[in-house]
JSON list of C-alpha atoms in Angstrom, two decimals:
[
{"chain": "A", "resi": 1012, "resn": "UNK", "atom": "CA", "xyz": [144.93, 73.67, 94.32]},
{"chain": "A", "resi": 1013, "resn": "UNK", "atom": "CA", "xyz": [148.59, 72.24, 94.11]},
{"chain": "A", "resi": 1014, "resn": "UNK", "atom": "CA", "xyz": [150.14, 73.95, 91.22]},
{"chain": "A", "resi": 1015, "resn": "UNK", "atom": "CA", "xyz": [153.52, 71.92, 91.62]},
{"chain": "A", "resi": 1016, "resn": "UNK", "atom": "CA", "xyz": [153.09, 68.59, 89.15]},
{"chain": "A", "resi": 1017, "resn": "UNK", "atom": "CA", "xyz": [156.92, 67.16, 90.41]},
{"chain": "A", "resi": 1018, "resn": "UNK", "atom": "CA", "xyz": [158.25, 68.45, 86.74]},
{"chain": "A", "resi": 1019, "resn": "UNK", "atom": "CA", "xyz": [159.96, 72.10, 87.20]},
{"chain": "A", "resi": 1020, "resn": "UNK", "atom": "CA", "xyz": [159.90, 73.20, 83.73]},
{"chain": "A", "resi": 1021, "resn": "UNK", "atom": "CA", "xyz": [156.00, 72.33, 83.30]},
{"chain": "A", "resi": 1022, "resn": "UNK", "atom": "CA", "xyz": [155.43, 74.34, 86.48]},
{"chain": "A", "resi": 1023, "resn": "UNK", "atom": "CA", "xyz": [157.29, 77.62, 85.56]},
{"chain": "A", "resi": 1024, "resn": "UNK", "atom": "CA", "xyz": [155.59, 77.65, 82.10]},
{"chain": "A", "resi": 1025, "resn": "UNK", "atom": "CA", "xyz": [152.38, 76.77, 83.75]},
{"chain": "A", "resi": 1026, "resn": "UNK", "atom": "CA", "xyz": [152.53, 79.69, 85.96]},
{"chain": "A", "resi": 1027, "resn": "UNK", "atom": "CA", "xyz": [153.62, 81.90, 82.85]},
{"chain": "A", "resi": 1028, "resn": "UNK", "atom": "CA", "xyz": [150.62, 80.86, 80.58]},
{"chain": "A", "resi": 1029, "resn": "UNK", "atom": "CA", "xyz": [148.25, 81.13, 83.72]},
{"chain": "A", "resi": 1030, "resn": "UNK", "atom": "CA", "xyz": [149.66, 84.98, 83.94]},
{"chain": "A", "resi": 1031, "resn": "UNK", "atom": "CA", "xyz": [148.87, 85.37, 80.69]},
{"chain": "A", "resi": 1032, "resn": "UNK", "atom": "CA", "xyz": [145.79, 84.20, 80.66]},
{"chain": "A", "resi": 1033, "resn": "UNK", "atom": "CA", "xyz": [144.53, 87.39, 82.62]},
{"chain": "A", "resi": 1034, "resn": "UNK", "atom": "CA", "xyz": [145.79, 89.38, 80.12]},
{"chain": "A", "resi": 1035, "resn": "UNK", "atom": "CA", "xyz": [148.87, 91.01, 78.39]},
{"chain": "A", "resi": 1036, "resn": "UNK", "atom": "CA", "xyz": [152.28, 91.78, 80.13]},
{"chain": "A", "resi": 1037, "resn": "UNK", "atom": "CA", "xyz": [155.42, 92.70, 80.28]},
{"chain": "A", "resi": 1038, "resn": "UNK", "atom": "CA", "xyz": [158.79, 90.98, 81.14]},
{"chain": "A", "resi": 1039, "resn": "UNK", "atom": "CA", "xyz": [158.96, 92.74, 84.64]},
{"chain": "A", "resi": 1040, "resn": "UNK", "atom": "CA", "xyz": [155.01, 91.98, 85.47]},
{"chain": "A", "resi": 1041, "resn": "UNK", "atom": "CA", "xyz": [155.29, 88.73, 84.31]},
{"chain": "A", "resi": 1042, "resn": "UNK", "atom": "CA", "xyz": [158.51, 87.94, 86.72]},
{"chain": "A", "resi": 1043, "resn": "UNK", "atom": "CA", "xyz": [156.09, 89.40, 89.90]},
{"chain": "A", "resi": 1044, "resn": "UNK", "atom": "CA", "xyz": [153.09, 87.59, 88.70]},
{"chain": "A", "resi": 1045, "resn": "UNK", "atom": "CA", "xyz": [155.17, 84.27, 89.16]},
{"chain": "A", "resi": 1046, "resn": "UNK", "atom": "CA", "xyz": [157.49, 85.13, 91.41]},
{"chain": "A", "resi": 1047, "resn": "UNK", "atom": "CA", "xyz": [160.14, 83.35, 88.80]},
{"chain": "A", "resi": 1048, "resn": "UNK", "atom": "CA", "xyz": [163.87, 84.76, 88.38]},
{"chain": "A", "resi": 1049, "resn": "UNK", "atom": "CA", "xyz": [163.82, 87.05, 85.54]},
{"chain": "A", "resi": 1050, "resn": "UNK", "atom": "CA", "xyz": [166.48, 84.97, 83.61]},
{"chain": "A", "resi": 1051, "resn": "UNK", "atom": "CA", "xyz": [164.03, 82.04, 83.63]},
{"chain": "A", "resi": 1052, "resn": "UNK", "atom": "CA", "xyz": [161.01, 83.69, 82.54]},
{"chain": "A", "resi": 1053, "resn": "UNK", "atom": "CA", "xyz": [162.94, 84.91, 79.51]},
{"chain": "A", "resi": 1054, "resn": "UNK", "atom": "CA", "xyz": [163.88, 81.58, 78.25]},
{"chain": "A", "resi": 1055, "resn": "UNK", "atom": "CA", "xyz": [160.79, 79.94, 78.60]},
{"chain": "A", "resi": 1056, "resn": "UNK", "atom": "CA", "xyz": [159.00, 83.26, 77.36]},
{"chain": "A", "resi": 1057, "resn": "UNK", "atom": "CA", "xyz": [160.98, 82.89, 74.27]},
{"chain": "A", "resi": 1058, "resn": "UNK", "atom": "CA", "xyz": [160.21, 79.41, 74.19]},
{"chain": "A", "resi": 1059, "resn": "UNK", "atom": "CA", "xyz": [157.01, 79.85, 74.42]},
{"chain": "A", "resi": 1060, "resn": "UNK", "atom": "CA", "xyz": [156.89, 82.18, 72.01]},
{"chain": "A", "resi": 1061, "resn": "UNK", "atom": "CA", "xyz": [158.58, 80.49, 68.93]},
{"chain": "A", "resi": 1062, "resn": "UNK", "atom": "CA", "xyz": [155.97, 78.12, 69.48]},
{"chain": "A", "resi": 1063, "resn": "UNK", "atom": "CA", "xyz": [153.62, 80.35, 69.23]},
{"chain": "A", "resi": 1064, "resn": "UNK", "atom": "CA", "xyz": [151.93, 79.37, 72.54]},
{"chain": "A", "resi": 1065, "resn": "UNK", "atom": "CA", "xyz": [153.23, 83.22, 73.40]},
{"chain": "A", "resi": 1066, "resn": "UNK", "atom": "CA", "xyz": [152.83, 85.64, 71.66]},
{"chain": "A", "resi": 1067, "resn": "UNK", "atom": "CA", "xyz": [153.17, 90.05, 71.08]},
{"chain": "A", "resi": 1068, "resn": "UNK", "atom": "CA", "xyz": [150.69, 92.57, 71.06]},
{"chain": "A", "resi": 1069, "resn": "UNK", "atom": "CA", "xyz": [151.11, 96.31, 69.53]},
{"chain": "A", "resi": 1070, "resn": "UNK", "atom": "CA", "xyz": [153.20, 96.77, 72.71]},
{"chain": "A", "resi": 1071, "resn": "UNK", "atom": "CA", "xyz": [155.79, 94.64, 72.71]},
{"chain": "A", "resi": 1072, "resn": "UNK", "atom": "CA", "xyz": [153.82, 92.66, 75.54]},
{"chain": "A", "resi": 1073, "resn": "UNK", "atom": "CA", "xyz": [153.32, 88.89, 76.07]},
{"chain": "A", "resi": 1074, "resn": "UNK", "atom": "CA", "xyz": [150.20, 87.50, 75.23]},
{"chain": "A", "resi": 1075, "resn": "UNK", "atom": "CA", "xyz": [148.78, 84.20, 74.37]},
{"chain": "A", "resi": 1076, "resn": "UNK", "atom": "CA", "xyz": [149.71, 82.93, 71.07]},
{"chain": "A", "resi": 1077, "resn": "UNK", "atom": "CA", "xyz": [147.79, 82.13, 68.21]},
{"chain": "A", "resi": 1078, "resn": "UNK", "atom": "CA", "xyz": [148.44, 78.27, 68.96]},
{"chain": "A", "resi": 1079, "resn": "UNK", "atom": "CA", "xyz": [145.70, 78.16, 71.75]},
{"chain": "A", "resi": 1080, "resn": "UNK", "atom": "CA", "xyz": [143.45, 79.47, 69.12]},
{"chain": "A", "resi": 1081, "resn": "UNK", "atom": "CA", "xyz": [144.25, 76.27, 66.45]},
{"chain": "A", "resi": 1082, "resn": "UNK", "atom": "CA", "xyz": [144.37, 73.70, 69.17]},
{"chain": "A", "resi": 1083, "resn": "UNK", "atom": "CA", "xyz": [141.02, 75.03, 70.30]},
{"chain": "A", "resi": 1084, "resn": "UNK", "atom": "CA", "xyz": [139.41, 75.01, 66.64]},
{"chain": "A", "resi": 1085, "resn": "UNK", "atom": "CA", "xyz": [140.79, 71.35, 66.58]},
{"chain": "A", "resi": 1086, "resn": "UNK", "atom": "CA", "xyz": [139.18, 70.74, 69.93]},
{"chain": "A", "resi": 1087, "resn": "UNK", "atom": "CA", "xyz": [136.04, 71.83, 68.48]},
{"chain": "A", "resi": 1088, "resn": "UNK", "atom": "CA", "xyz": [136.04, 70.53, 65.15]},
{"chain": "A", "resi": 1089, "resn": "UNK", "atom": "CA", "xyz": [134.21, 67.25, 65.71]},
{"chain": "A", "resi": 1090, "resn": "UNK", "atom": "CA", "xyz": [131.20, 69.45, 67.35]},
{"chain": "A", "resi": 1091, "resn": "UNK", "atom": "CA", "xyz": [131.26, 71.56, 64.57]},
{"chain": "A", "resi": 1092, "resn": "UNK", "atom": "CA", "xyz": [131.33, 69.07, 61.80]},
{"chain": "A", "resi": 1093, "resn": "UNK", "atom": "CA", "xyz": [128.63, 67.16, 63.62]},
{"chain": "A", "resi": 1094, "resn": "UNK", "atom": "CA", "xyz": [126.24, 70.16, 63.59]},
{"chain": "A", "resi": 1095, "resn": "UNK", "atom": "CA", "xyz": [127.69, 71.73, 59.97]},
{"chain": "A", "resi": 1096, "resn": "UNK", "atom": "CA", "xyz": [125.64, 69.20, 57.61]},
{"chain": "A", "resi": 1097, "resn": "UNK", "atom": "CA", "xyz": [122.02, 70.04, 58.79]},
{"chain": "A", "resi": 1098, "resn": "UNK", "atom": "CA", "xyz": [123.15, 73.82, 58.77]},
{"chain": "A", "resi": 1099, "resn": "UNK", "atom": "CA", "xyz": [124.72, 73.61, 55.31]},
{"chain": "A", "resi": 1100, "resn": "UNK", "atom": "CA", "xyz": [121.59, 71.55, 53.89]},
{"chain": "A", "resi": 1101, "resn": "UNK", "atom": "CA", "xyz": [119.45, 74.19, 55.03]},
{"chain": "A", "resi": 1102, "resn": "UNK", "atom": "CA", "xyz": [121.82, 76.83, 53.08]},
{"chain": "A", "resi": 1103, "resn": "UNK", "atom": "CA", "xyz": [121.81, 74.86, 50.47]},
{"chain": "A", "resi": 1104, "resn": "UNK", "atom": "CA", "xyz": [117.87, 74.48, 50.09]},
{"chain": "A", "resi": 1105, "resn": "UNK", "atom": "CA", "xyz": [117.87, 78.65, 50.62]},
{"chain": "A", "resi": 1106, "resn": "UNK", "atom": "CA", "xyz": [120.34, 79.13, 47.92]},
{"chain": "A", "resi": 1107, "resn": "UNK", "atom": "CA", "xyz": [120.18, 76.54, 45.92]},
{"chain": "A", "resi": 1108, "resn": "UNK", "atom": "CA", "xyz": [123.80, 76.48, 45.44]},
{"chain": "A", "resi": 1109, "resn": "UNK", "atom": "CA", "xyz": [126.55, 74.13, 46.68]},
{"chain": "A", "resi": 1110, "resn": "UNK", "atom": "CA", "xyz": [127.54, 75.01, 50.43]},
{"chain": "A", "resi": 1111, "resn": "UNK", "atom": "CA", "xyz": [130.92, 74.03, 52.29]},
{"chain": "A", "resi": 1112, "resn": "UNK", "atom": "CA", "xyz": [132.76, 74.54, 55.72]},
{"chain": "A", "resi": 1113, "resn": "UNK", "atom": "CA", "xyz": [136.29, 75.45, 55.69]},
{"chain": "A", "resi": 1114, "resn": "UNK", "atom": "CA", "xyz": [138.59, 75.89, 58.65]},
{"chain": "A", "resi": 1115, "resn": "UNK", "atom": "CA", "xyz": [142.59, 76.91, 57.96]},
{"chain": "A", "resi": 1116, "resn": "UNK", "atom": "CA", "xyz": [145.21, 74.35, 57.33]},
{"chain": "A", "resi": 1117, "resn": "UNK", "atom": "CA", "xyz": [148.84, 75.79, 57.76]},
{"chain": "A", "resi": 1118, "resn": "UNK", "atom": "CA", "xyz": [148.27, 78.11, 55.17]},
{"chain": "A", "resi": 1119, "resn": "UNK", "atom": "CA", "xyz": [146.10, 76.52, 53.39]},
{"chain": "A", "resi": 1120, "resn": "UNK", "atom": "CA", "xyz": [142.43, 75.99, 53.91]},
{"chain": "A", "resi": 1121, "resn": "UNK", "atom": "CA", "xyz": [140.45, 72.74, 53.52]},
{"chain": "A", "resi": 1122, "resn": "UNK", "atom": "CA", "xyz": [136.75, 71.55, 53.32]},
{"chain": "A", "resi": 1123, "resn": "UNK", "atom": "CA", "xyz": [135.63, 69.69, 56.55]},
{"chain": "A", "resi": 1124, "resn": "UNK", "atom": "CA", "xyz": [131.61, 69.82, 55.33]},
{"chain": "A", "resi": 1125, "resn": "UNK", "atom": "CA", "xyz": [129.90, 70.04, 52.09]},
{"chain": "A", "resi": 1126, "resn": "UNK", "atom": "CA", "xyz": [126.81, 69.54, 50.80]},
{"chain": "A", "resi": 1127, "resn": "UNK", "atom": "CA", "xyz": [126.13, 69.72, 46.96]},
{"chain": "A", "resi": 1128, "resn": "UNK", "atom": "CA", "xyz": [123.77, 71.26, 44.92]},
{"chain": "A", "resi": 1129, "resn": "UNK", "atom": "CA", "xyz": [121.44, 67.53, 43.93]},
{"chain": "A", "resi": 1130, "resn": "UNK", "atom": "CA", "xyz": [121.04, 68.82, 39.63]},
{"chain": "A", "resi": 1131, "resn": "UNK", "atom": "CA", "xyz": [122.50, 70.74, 37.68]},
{"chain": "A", "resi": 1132, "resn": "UNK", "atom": "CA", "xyz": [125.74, 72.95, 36.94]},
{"chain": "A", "resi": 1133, "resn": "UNK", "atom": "CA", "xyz": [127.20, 73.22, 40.04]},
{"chain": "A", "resi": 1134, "resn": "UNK", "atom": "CA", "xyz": [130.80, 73.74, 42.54]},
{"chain": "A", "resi": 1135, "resn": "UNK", "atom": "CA", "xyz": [131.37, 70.22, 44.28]},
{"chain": "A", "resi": 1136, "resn": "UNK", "atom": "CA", "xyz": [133.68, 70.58, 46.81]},
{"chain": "A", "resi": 1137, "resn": "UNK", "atom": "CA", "xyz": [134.61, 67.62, 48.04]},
{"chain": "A", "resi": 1138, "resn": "UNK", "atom": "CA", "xyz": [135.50, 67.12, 52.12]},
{"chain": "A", "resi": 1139, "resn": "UNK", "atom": "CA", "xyz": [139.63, 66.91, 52.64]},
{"chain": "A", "resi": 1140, "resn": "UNK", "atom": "CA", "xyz": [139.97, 68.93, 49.47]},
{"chain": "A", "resi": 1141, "resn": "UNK", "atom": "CA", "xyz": [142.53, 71.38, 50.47]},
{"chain": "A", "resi": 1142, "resn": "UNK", "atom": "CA", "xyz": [142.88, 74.87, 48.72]},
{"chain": "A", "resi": 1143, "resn": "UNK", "atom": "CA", "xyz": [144.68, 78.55, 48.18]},
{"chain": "A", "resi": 1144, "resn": "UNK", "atom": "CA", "xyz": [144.59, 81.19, 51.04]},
{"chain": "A", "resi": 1145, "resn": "UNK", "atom": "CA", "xyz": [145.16, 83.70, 48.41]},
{"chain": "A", "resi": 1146, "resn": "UNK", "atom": "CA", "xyz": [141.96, 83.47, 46.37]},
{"chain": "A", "resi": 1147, "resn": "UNK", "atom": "CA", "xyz": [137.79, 83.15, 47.40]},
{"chain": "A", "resi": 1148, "resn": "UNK", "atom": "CA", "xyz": [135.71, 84.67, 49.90]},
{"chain": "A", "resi": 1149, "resn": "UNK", "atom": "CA", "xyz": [136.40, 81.82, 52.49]},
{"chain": "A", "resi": 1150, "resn": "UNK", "atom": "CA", "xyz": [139.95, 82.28, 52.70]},
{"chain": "A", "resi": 1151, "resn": "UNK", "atom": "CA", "xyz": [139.10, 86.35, 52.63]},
{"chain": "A", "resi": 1152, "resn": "UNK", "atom": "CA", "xyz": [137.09, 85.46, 55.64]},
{"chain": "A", "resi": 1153, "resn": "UNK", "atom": "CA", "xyz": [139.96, 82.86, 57.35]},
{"chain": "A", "resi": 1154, "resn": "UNK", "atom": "CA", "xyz": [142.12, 86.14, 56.99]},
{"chain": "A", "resi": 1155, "resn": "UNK", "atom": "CA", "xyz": [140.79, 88.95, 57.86]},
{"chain": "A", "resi": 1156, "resn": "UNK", "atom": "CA", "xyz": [140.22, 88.37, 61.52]},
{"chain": "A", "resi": 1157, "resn": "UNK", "atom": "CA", "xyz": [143.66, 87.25, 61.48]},
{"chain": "A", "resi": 1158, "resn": "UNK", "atom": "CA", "xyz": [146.60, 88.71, 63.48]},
{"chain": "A", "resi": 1159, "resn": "UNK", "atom": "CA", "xyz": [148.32, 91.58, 61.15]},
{"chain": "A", "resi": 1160, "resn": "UNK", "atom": "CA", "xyz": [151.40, 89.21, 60.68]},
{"chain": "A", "resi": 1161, "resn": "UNK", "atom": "CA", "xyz": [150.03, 86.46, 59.53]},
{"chain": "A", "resi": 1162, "resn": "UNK", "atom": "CA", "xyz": [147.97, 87.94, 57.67]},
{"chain": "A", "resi": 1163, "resn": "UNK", "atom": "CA", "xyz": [150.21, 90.16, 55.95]},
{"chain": "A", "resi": 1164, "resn": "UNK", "atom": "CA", "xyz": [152.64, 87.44, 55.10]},
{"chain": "A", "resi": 1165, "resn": "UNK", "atom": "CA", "xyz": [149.93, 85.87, 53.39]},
{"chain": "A", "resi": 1166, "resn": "UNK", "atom": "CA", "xyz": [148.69, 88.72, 51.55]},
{"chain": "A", "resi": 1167, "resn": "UNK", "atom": "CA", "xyz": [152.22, 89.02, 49.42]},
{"chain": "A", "resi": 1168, "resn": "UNK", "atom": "CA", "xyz": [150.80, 86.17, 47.68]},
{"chain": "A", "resi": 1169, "resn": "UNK", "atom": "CA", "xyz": [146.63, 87.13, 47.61]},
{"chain": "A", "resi": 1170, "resn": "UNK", "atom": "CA", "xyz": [144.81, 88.20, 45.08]},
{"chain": "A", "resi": 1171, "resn": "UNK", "atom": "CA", "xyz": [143.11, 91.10, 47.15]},
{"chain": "A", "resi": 1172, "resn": "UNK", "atom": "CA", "xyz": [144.40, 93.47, 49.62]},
{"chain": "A", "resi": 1173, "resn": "UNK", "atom": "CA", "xyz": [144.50, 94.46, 53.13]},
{"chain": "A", "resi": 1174, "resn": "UNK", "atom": "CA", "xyz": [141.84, 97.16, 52.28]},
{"chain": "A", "resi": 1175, "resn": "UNK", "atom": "CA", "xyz": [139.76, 94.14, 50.49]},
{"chain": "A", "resi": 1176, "resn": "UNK", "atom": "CA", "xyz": [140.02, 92.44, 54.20]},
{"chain": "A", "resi": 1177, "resn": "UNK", "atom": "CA", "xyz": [138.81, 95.88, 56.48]},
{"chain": "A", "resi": 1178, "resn": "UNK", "atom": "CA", "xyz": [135.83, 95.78, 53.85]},
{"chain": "A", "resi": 1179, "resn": "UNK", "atom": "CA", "xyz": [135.07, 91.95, 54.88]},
{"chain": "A", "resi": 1180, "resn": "UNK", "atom": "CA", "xyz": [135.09, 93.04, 58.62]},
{"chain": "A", "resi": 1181, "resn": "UNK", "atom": "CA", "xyz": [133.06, 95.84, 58.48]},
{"chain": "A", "resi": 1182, "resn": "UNK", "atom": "CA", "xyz": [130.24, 94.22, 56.38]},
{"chain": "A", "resi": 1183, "resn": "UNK", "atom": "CA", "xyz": [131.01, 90.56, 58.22]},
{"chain": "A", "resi": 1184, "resn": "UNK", "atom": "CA", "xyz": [131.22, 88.47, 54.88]},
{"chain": "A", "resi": 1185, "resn": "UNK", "atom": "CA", "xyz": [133.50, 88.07, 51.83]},
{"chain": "A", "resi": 1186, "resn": "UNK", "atom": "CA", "xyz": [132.70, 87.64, 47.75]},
{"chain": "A", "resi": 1187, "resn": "UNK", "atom": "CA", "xyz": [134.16, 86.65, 45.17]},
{"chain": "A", "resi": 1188, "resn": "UNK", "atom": "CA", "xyz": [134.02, 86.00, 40.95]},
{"chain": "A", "resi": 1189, "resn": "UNK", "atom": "CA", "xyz": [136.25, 84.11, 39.31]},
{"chain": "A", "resi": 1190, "resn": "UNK", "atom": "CA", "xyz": [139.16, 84.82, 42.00]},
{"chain": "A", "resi": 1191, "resn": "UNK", "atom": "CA", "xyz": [139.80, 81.45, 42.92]},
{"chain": "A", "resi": 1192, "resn": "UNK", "atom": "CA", "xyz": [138.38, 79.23, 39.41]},
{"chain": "A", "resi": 1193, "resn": "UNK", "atom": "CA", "xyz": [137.09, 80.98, 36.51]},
{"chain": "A", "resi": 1194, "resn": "UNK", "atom": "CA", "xyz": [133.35, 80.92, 36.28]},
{"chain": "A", "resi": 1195, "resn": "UNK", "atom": "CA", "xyz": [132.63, 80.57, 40.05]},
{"chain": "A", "resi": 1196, "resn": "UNK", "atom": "CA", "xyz": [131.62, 82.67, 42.45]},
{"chain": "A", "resi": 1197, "resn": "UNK", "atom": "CA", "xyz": [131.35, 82.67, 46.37]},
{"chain": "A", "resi": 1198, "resn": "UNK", "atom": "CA", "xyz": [130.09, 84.22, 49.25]},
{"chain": "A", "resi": 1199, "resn": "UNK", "atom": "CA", "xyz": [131.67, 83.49, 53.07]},
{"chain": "A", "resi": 1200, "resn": "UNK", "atom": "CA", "xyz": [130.86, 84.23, 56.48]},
{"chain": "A", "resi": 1201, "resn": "UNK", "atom": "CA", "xyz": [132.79, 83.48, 59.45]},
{"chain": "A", "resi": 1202, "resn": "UNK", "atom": "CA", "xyz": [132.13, 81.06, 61.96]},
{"chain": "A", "resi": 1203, "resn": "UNK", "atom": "CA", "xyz": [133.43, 82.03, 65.70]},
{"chain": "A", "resi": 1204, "resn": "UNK", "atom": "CA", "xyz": [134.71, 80.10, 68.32]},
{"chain": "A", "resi": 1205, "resn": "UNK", "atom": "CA", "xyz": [134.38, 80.62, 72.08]},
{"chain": "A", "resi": 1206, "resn": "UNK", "atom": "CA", "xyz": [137.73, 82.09, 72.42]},
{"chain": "A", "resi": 1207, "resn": "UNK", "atom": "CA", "xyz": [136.48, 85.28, 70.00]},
{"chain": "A", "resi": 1208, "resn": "UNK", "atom": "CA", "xyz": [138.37, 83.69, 67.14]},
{"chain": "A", "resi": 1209, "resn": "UNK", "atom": "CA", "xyz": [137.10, 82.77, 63.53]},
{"chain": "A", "resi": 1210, "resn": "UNK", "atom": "CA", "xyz": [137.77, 79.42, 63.33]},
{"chain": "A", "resi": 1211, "resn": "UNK", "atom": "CA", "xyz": [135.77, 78.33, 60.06]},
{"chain": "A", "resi": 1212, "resn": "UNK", "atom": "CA", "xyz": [134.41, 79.94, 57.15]},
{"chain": "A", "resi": 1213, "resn": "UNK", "atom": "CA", "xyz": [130.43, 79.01, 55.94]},
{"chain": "A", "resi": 1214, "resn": "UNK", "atom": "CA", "xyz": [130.84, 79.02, 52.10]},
{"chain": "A", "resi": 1215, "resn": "UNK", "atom": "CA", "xyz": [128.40, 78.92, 48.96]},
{"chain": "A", "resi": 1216, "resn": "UNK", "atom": "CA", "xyz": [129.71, 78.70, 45.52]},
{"chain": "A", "resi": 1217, "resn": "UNK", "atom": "CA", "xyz": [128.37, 78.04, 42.31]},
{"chain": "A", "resi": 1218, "resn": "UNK", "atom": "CA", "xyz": [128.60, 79.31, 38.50]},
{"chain": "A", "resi": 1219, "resn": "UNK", "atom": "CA", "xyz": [128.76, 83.15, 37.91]},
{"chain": "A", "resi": 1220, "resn": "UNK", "atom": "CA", "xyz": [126.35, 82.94, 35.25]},
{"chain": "A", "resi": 1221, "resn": "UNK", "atom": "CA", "xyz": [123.58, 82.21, 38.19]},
{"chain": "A", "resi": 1222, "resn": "UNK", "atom": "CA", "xyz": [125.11, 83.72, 40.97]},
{"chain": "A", "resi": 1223, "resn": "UNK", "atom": "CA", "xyz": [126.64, 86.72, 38.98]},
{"chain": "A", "resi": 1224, "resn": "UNK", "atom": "CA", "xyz": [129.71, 88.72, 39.80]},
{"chain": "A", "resi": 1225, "resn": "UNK", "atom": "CA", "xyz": [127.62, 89.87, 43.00]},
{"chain": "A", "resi": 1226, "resn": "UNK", "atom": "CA", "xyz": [126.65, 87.46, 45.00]},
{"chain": "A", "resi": 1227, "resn": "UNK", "atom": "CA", "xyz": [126.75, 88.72, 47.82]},
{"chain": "A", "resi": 1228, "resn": "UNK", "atom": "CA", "xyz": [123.67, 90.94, 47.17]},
{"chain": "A", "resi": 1229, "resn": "UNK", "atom": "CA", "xyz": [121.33, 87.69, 46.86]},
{"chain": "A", "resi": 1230, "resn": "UNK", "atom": "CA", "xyz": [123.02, 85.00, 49.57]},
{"chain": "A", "resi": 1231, "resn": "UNK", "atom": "CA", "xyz": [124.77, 87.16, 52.13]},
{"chain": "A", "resi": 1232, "resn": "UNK", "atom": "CA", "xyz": [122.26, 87.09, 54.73]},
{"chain": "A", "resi": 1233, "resn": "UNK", "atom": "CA", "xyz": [121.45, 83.16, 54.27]},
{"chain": "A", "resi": 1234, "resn": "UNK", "atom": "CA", "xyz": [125.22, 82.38, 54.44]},
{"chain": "A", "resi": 1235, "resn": "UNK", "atom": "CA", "xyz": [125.49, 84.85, 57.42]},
{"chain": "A", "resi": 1236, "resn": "UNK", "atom": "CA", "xyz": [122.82, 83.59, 58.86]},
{"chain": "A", "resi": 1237, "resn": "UNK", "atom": "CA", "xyz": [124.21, 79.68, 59.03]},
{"chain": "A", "resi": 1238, "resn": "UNK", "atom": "CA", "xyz": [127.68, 80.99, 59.92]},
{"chain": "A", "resi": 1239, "resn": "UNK", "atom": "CA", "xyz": [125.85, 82.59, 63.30]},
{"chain": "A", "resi": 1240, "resn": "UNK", "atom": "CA", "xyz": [123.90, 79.24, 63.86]},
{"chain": "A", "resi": 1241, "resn": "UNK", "atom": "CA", "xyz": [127.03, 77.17, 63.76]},
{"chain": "A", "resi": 1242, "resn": "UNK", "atom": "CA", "xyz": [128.66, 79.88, 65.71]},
{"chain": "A", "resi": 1243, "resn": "UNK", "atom": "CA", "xyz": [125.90, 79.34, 68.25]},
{"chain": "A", "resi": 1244, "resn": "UNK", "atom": "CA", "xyz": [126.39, 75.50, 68.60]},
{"chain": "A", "resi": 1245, "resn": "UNK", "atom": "CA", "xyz": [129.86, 75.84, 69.81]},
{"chain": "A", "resi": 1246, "resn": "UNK", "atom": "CA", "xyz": [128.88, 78.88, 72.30]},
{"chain": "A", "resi": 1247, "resn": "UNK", "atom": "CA", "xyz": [126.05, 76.17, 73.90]},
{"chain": "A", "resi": 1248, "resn": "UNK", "atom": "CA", "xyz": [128.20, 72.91, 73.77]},
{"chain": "A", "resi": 1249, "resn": "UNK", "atom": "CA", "xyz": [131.06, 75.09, 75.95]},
{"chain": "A", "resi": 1250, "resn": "UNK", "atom": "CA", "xyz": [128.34, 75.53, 78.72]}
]
């Protein structure tokens, strides 16, 4: 394959992103990798980096950047949303509460699927509606899979805490009672893209008076559940 395009610049990063892609290094194993002068694959490193196309592990070594993640969840989006409304009808049925799809937005989050509860007191959501990463179980769940420094810049203005997050990894969904709007509660589960990212959050949310200030011990395997089948659907339509 003939890795030169005619356009230097795109080349050198090229063969710096392709090095990456293999897995983390340094400076000095990057400059071997691509056989680039060491000046050059500092500047475009850096580059690269406040783009966040590059990015730092633990280490101090390169790695790919959180970028490839977002431009892969946007990628995938249309797929998703396609096969979100069936799964989020069938939530809804099982719960019997209001149901929703978020995926982040800056640092924001916003609805890309809903499906509402047909009668009676319930959480609409409509799709576009944009809202807080710093209250509700889906942007719990947006965050905690997050790399530490994004997701300790946004916890300086959450209402929970970076021990609240380890919780929602280790049991693999999020709750929440009147965190976000008084009188509603939520439960969230992420959805995972191919590159072993959460990209979206499956959400249900209705009054606290019928969910209570638990619900998470009713609805967390149904919302689970319909987080793994939508996970599932993007795992088959990369194949």
């Amino acid at each position: 394959m003939d890795n030169h395009s005619g356009v230097g610049v795109i080349d050198k990063t090229a063969a710096i992103l392709g090095a990456l892609e293999k897995g983390p290094a340094t400076l000095a194993e990057l400059v071997s990798t691509t056989h680039l002068a060491r000046p050059t694959v500092h500047r475009l490193a850096l580059a690269l980096e406040h783009h966040h196309l590059v990015g730092r592990d633990t280490t101090g070594a390169f790695v790919l950047g959180r970028r490839f993640s977002e431009l892969a969840a946007t990628v995938g989006e249309d797929r998703l949303v396609s096969a979100a409304l069936p799964v989020l009808t069938t939530l809804r049925d099982r719960t019997g509460e209001s149901s929703q799809l978020y995926r982040p937005h800056g640092d924001q989050r916003i609805c890309i699927a809903s499906v509402d509860r047909p009668v009676g007191l319930r959480d609409s959501i409509p799709v576009g509606t944009t809202m807080t990463m710093a209250a509700g179980s889906a942007a719990k769940v947006l965050l905690a899979w997050e790399d530490p420094e994004r997701m300790h810049g946004a916890l300086v203005h959450a209402n929970f805490t970076a021990a609240d997050l380890a919780q929602v990894r280790e049991r693999g969904y999020a709750e929440s009672a009147g965190e976000r709007e008084a009188g509603v509660s939520s439960v969230s589960a992420p959805v995972w893209g191919t590159a072993g990212t959460v990209i979206a959050a499956v959400s249900i949310s209705g009054p606290i008076e019928r969910l209570t200030s638990s619900p998470a011990t009713a609805h967390s395997a149904a919302v689970i559940d319909a987080a793994r089948q939508l996970s599932d659907v993007l795992r088959r339509t990369e194949h």
